[in-house]
Coordinates of C-alpha atoms in Angstrom, one line a residue:
M68 CA 35.7 -28.6 -34.3
K69 CA 36.2 -26.3 -31.4
T70 CA 37.6 -23.7 -33.8
L71 CA 34.4 -23.9 -35.9
K72 CA 32.2 -23.5 -32.8
K73 CA 34.2 -20.4 -31.8
I74 CA 33.7 -18.9 -35.3
A75 CA 30.0 -19.7 -35.2
A76 CA 29.6 -18.2 -31.8
L77 CA 31.5 -15.1 -32.9
T78 CA 29.4 -14.7 -36.0
L79 CA 26.2 -15.1 -34.0
S80 CA 27.4 -12.5 -31.5
C81 CA 28.1 -10.0 -34.2
L82 CA 24.7 -10.6 -35.8
M83 CA 23.0 -10.0 -32.4
A84 CA 25.1 -6.9 -31.8
G85 CA 24.1 -5.6 -35.2
M86 CA 20.4 -6.3 -34.5
T87 CA 20.7 -4.5 -31.2
L88 CA 22.3 -1.5 -32.8
T89 CA 19.6 -1.5 -35.5
A90 CA 16.9 -1.7 -32.9
C91 CA 18.5 1.1 -30.8
G92 CA 18.8 3.1 -34.0
K93 CA 15.0 2.7 -34.6
T94 CA 14.2 3.6 -31.0
A95 CA 16.4 6.7 -31.2
D96 CA 14.7 7.6 -34.5
T97 CA 11.2 7.1 -32.9
A98 CA 12.2 9.2 -29.9
A99 CA 13.5 11.9 -32.2
D100 CA 10.3 11.9 -34.2
T101 CA 8.2 12.1 -31.0
A102 CA 10.3 15.0 -29.7
S103 CA 9.9 16.7 -33.1
D104 CA 6.1 16.2 -32.9
N105 CA 5.9 17.6 -29.4
A106 CA 8.0 20.5 -30.4
A107 CA 5.7 21.2 -33.4
A108 CA 2.6 20.9 -31.1
S109 CA 4.1 23.4 -28.6
D110 CA 4.9 25.8 -31.4
K111 CA 1.2 26.0 -32.5
V112 CA -0.4 29.3 -31.8
Y113 CA -4.2 29.0 -31.1
N114 CA -6.4 31.9 -32.2
I115 CA -9.3 32.4 -29.9
G116 CA -12.3 34.7 -30.6
I117 CA -14.0 36.2 -27.5
C118 CA -17.4 37.7 -27.9
Q119 CA -18.6 39.4 -24.6
L120 CA -22.1 40.9 -24.6
V121 CA -21.4 44.0 -22.5
E122 CA -18.8 45.4 -20.2
H123 CA -19.6 44.9 -16.5
E124 CA -17.9 43.4 -13.5
A125 CA -19.2 39.8 -13.7
L126 CA -18.6 39.3 -17.4
D127 CA -15.2 41.0 -17.3
A128 CA -14.2 38.6 -14.5
A129 CA -15.3 35.6 -16.5
T130 CA -13.4 36.7 -19.6
Q131 CA -10.2 37.3 -17.5
G132 CA -10.5 33.8 -15.9
F133 CA -10.9 32.2 -19.3
K134 CA -7.8 34.0 -20.7
D135 CA -5.7 33.2 -17.6
A136 CA -6.5 29.5 -17.8
L137 CA -5.4 29.2 -21.4
V138 CA -2.3 31.2 -20.9
E139 CA -1.4 29.1 -17.9
K140 CA -1.9 25.9 -19.9
L141 CA -0.6 26.8 -23.3
G142 CA 2.0 29.4 -22.5
E143 CA 1.7 33.1 -23.3
G144 CA 3.2 32.8 -26.8
N145 CA 1.0 30.0 -27.9
V146 CA -2.4 31.7 -27.8
T147 CA -3.8 34.9 -29.1
F148 CA -7.2 36.5 -28.3
S149 CA -9.4 38.5 -30.5
E150 CA -11.5 40.1 -27.7
Q151 CA -14.6 42.1 -28.8
N152 CA -17.4 43.7 -26.8
A153 CA -20.9 43.9 -28.3
Q154 CA -21.9 46.9 -26.1
G155 CA -25.1 45.1 -25.0
E156 CA -26.4 44.7 -28.6
S157 CA -27.4 41.2 -29.8
T158 CA -26.9 42.3 -33.4
N159 CA -23.3 43.2 -32.6
C160 CA -22.8 39.7 -31.2
A161 CA -23.9 38.3 -34.6
T162 CA -21.5 40.5 -36.5
I163 CA -18.6 39.7 -34.2
C164 CA -19.2 35.9 -34.3
T165 CA -19.5 35.9 -38.1
G166 CA -16.2 37.7 -38.2
F167 CA -14.6 35.0 -36.1
V168 CA -15.8 32.3 -38.5
S169 CA -14.4 34.2 -41.4
D170 CA -11.1 34.5 -39.6
N171 CA -11.2 30.7 -39.1
C172 CA -10.6 31.0 -35.3
D173 CA -9.7 27.8 -33.5
L174 CA -12.4 28.3 -30.9
I175 CA -14.9 30.9 -29.8
L176 CA -15.7 32.0 -26.2
A177 CA -19.2 33.3 -26.0
N178 CA -19.6 35.3 -22.8
A179 CA -23.4 35.7 -22.0
T180 CA -26.5 34.2 -23.6
P181 CA -26.9 36.5 -26.6
A182 CA -23.2 35.9 -27.5
L183 CA -23.8 32.2 -27.3
Q184 CA -26.8 32.3 -29.4
A185 CA -25.0 34.4 -32.0
A186 CA -22.0 32.0 -32.1
A187 CA -24.3 29.0 -32.4
A188 CA -26.0 30.7 -35.4
A189 CA -22.6 31.5 -37.0
T190 CA -21.0 28.0 -37.0
N191 CA -21.7 24.4 -36.2
T192 CA -18.1 23.3 -36.8
I193 CA -15.8 25.6 -34.8
P194 CA -15.9 24.7 -31.1
I195 CA -17.8 27.1 -28.9
V196 CA -17.3 27.4 -25.2
G197 CA -19.9 29.5 -23.3
T198 CA -19.6 31.2 -19.9
S199 CA -22.0 33.3 -17.8
I200 CA -24.8 31.3 -19.3
T201 CA -27.6 30.5 -16.8
D202 CA -29.4 27.7 -18.6
Y203 CA -28.0 26.2 -21.9
A204 CA -31.3 24.4 -22.7
T205 CA -33.2 27.7 -22.6
A206 CA -30.5 29.6 -24.5
L207 CA -30.2 27.0 -27.3
D208 CA -33.9 25.9 -27.3
I209 CA -33.0 22.3 -26.4
D210 CA -36.1 20.2 -25.2
D211 CA -34.5 16.9 -24.3
W212 CA -31.8 18.3 -22.0
I213 CA -29.3 15.7 -20.7
G214 CA -26.6 18.0 -19.2
K215 CA -24.7 18.4 -22.5
T216 CA -25.6 20.1 -25.8
G217 CA -24.7 17.3 -28.2
T218 CA -23.3 19.9 -30.6
N219 CA -20.1 21.9 -31.0
I220 CA -21.0 23.9 -27.9
T221 CA -20.1 23.4 -24.2
G222 CA -19.2 25.6 -21.3
T223 CA -20.0 26.8 -17.8
S224 CA -23.1 28.1 -16.1
D225 CA -23.5 31.0 -13.7
L226 CA -26.7 29.6 -12.1
A227 CA -26.7 29.8 -8.4
P228 CA -29.2 27.7 -6.4
I229 CA -32.4 29.7 -6.8
D230 CA -34.2 28.0 -3.9
Q231 CA -31.3 29.0 -1.6
Q232 CA -31.5 32.6 -2.8
E233 CA -35.2 32.6 -1.9
D234 CA -34.3 31.1 1.5
M235 CA -31.8 33.9 2.0
L236 CA -34.4 36.6 1.2
L237 CA -36.8 35.2 3.8
E238 CA -34.0 34.7 6.3
M239 CA -33.1 38.4 6.1
F240 CA -36.7 39.8 5.7
P241 CA -39.1 37.3 7.3
E242 CA -41.9 39.9 7.6
A243 CA -41.9 40.7 3.8
K244 CA -45.3 40.4 2.4
T245 CA -44.8 41.1 -1.3
I246 CA -41.6 40.5 -3.3
G247 CA -40.9 42.4 -6.5
I248 CA -39.0 40.5 -9.2
L249 CA -37.2 42.8 -11.6
Y250 CA -35.6 41.7 -14.9
C251 CA -35.1 42.5 -18.6
T252 CA -37.5 40.8 -20.9
S253 CA -34.9 40.6 -23.7
E254 CA -32.9 38.1 -21.7
A255 CA -34.3 34.6 -21.8
N256 CA -32.2 33.3 -18.9
S257 CA -33.5 36.2 -16.7
K258 CA -37.1 35.0 -17.2
Y259 CA -35.9 31.5 -16.5
Q260 CA -34.5 32.5 -13.1
A261 CA -37.6 34.7 -12.3
T262 CA -39.9 31.8 -12.9
M263 CA -37.8 29.5 -10.6
F264 CA -37.8 32.2 -7.9
E265 CA -41.6 32.7 -8.2
N266 CA -42.1 28.9 -7.9
A267 CA -40.1 29.0 -4.6
L268 CA -42.1 31.9 -3.3
T269 CA -45.3 30.2 -4.2
E270 CA -44.3 27.1 -2.2
D271 CA -43.8 29.3 0.8
G272 CA -47.0 31.2 0.3
I273 CA -45.3 34.5 -0.4
T274 CA -46.9 37.1 -2.8
Y275 CA -44.9 38.4 -5.7
K276 CA -45.1 40.8 -8.6
E277 CA -43.1 41.0 -11.8
Y278 CA -41.6 44.3 -13.0
T279 CA -39.8 44.2 -16.3
A280 CA -37.9 46.4 -18.7
A281 CA -37.3 45.9 -22.4
D282 CA -34.1 47.8 -22.2
S283 CA -32.1 50.3 -20.0
N284 CA -34.5 53.1 -20.8
E285 CA -37.4 51.4 -19.0
I286 CA -35.5 50.5 -15.8
Q287 CA -36.2 53.6 -13.8
S288 CA -39.9 53.4 -14.4
A289 CA -40.1 49.7 -13.5
V290 CA -38.1 50.2 -10.3
T291 CA -40.3 53.2 -9.3
S292 CA -43.4 51.1 -9.6
A293 CA -41.8 48.2 -7.8
V294 CA -40.7 50.1 -4.7
A295 CA -44.2 51.6 -4.4
E296 CA -45.8 48.2 -4.2
C297 CA -43.3 45.8 -2.7
D298 CA -41.3 45.2 0.5
V299 CA -38.2 43.6 -1.1
L300 CA -36.9 43.4 -4.7
Y301 CA -35.2 40.4 -6.3
V302 CA -32.9 41.0 -9.3
P303 CA -31.6 37.8 -11.0
T304 CA -28.3 37.6 -12.9
D305 CA -29.3 39.9 -15.7
N306 CA -26.8 41.8 -17.9
T307 CA -29.1 44.8 -18.6
M308 CA -29.7 45.3 -14.8
A309 CA -26.0 44.7 -14.0
S310 CA -25.0 47.5 -16.4
N311 CA -27.5 49.9 -14.8
T312 CA -27.3 49.3 -11.0
E313 CA -26.9 53.0 -10.4
I314 CA -30.4 53.6 -11.7
I315 CA -31.8 50.9 -9.4
K316 CA -29.9 52.1 -6.4
N317 CA -31.0 55.7 -6.9
V318 CA -34.6 54.7 -6.8
A319 CA -34.6 51.8 -4.3
V320 CA -32.3 53.1 -1.6
P321 CA -34.1 56.5 -1.0
A322 CA -37.4 54.5 -0.9
G323 CA -35.9 52.2 1.8
I324 CA -36.5 49.1 -0.2
P325 CA -33.8 46.4 -0.1
V326 CA -32.6 44.5 -3.2
I327 CA -31.5 40.8 -3.1
A328 CA -29.3 40.3 -6.1
G329 CA -28.5 37.2 -8.1
E330 CA -24.8 37.9 -8.2
E331 CA -22.0 39.9 -6.6
G332 CA -21.7 42.6 -9.2
I333 CA -25.4 43.6 -9.0
C334 CA -25.2 43.5 -5.2
T335 CA -22.2 45.7 -5.2
G336 CA -24.1 48.3 -7.2
C337 CA -27.5 48.3 -5.7
G338 CA -28.1 45.3 -3.4
V339 CA -28.0 44.4 0.2
A340 CA -27.1 40.7 -0.1
T341 CA -26.5 37.9 -2.6
L342 CA -25.8 34.2 -2.8
S343 CA -23.0 34.6 -5.2
I344 CA -20.7 32.6 -7.4
S345 CA -17.2 33.6 -8.6
Y346 CA -17.4 34.6 -12.3
Y347 CA -13.7 34.5 -12.5
D348 CA -13.9 30.8 -11.4
I349 CA -16.5 29.8 -14.0
G350 CA -14.4 31.7 -16.7
H351 CA -11.3 29.8 -15.6
A352 CA -13.2 26.5 -15.8
A353 CA -14.3 27.4 -19.3
G354 CA -10.7 28.0 -20.2
E355 CA -9.7 24.6 -18.9
M356 CA -12.5 23.1 -21.1
A357 CA -11.2 25.0 -24.1
Y358 CA -7.7 23.5 -23.5
D359 CA -9.2 20.0 -23.5
I360 CA -10.9 20.7 -26.8
L361 CA -7.9 22.3 -28.5
V362 CA -5.1 20.1 -27.2
N363 CA -6.6 16.8 -26.1
G364 CA -9.2 16.6 -28.8
T365 CA -12.2 16.4 -26.5
N366 CA -15.5 16.6 -28.3
P367 CA -17.6 19.5 -26.9
A368 CA -20.7 17.6 -27.8
E369 CA -19.8 15.1 -25.1
M370 CA -18.7 17.5 -22.4
D371 CA -21.1 18.2 -19.5
I372 CA -21.9 21.8 -18.7
R373 CA -20.0 22.8 -15.6
F374 CA -21.2 24.8 -12.6
A375 CA -19.6 27.0 -10.0
P376 CA -18.0 24.8 -7.3
Q377 CA -19.3 26.9 -4.4
V378 CA -21.6 29.8 -3.5
T379 CA -21.1 32.4 -0.8
K380 CA -23.5 34.5 1.2
E381 CA -22.4 38.1 0.8
Y382 CA -23.7 41.5 1.9
N383 CA -23.1 45.1 0.9
P384 CA -21.9 47.0 4.0
E385 CA -22.6 50.4 2.6
I386 CA -26.2 49.9 1.6
C387 CA -27.0 47.7 4.6
E388 CA -25.8 50.5 6.9
T389 CA -27.8 53.1 4.9
L390 CA -31.0 51.0 5.3
G391 CA -30.2 50.0 8.9
I392 CA -30.0 46.3 8.0
T393 CA -27.8 43.9 10.1
P394 CA -27.1 40.7 8.1
P395 CA -27.4 37.4 9.9
E396 CA -24.4 35.4 11.0
G397 CA -22.5 33.6 8.2
Y398 CA -22.6 36.5 5.7
V399 CA -19.3 37.9 4.3
A400 CA -18.9 41.5 3.4
I401 CA -18.3 42.0 -0.3
G402 CA -14.6 42.7 -0.9
E403 CA -13.3 40.9 2.3

């Protein structure tokens, strides 16, 4: 009887050992499969199309931030960039984005509003991440704005607090009677900022006048009129103006009229002060969003538009010295 019990116990032990080995074998197989899947994922090379409206300091920094973020997260060998510049022409943006769709890119970066609009017209399936976009609702003609597009588009905004920019202008030039607002009419987001700035001036009882240019050929004439009639000029984030700051400077500085700029690049070229964001930072944030879309499967339709985490009061030492302007405390010299 004892012998039978020993045999049964031994048999049961062997069966359990066999089950354990089988289970371990399945666990090992599963682990191997998972490792294989991870290896396959890490071997994927993502093809990213980059459409940048024009070459200037701000947009260049945003593109670089975007690329750096994806290389950091994916590894240099796992991402390729087809980077194309539209040379300031919206029609070129359309051609570039159509090409990205034909090439079946995994994702499109649209740097500046015309690039975003062209990408949106080219595809409603390939994910699009925008950067250097002031207002997505204006750019995409969305009426019921809820902070996200609800489409294949998401991204980052370059909108600095307009009311704080107006406060800064009045802080530096409290005696100013008339403010000239200079922007390009072909850029919808520039008009959006101009309107917001005008509303802030109206609340403070300050007179303003608009001076607009359809393209770079009209800038000198617009600035010449503005400096003859205004005490201070305000230039919002505007790609056409950013590409032609030398023209603005050559008219405004000799006339002794200071320019408050919407961003650092314009201020560097022709301004005395700005409440600036970091375009590199918003580009980097756009790259992080692209990673979430590509690798984590996040739906761009459900991603909130992101803004710059901080703004900085900056001044241009060269032009301030030329015009005899001493910035208030709390301003940082550009480049420091």
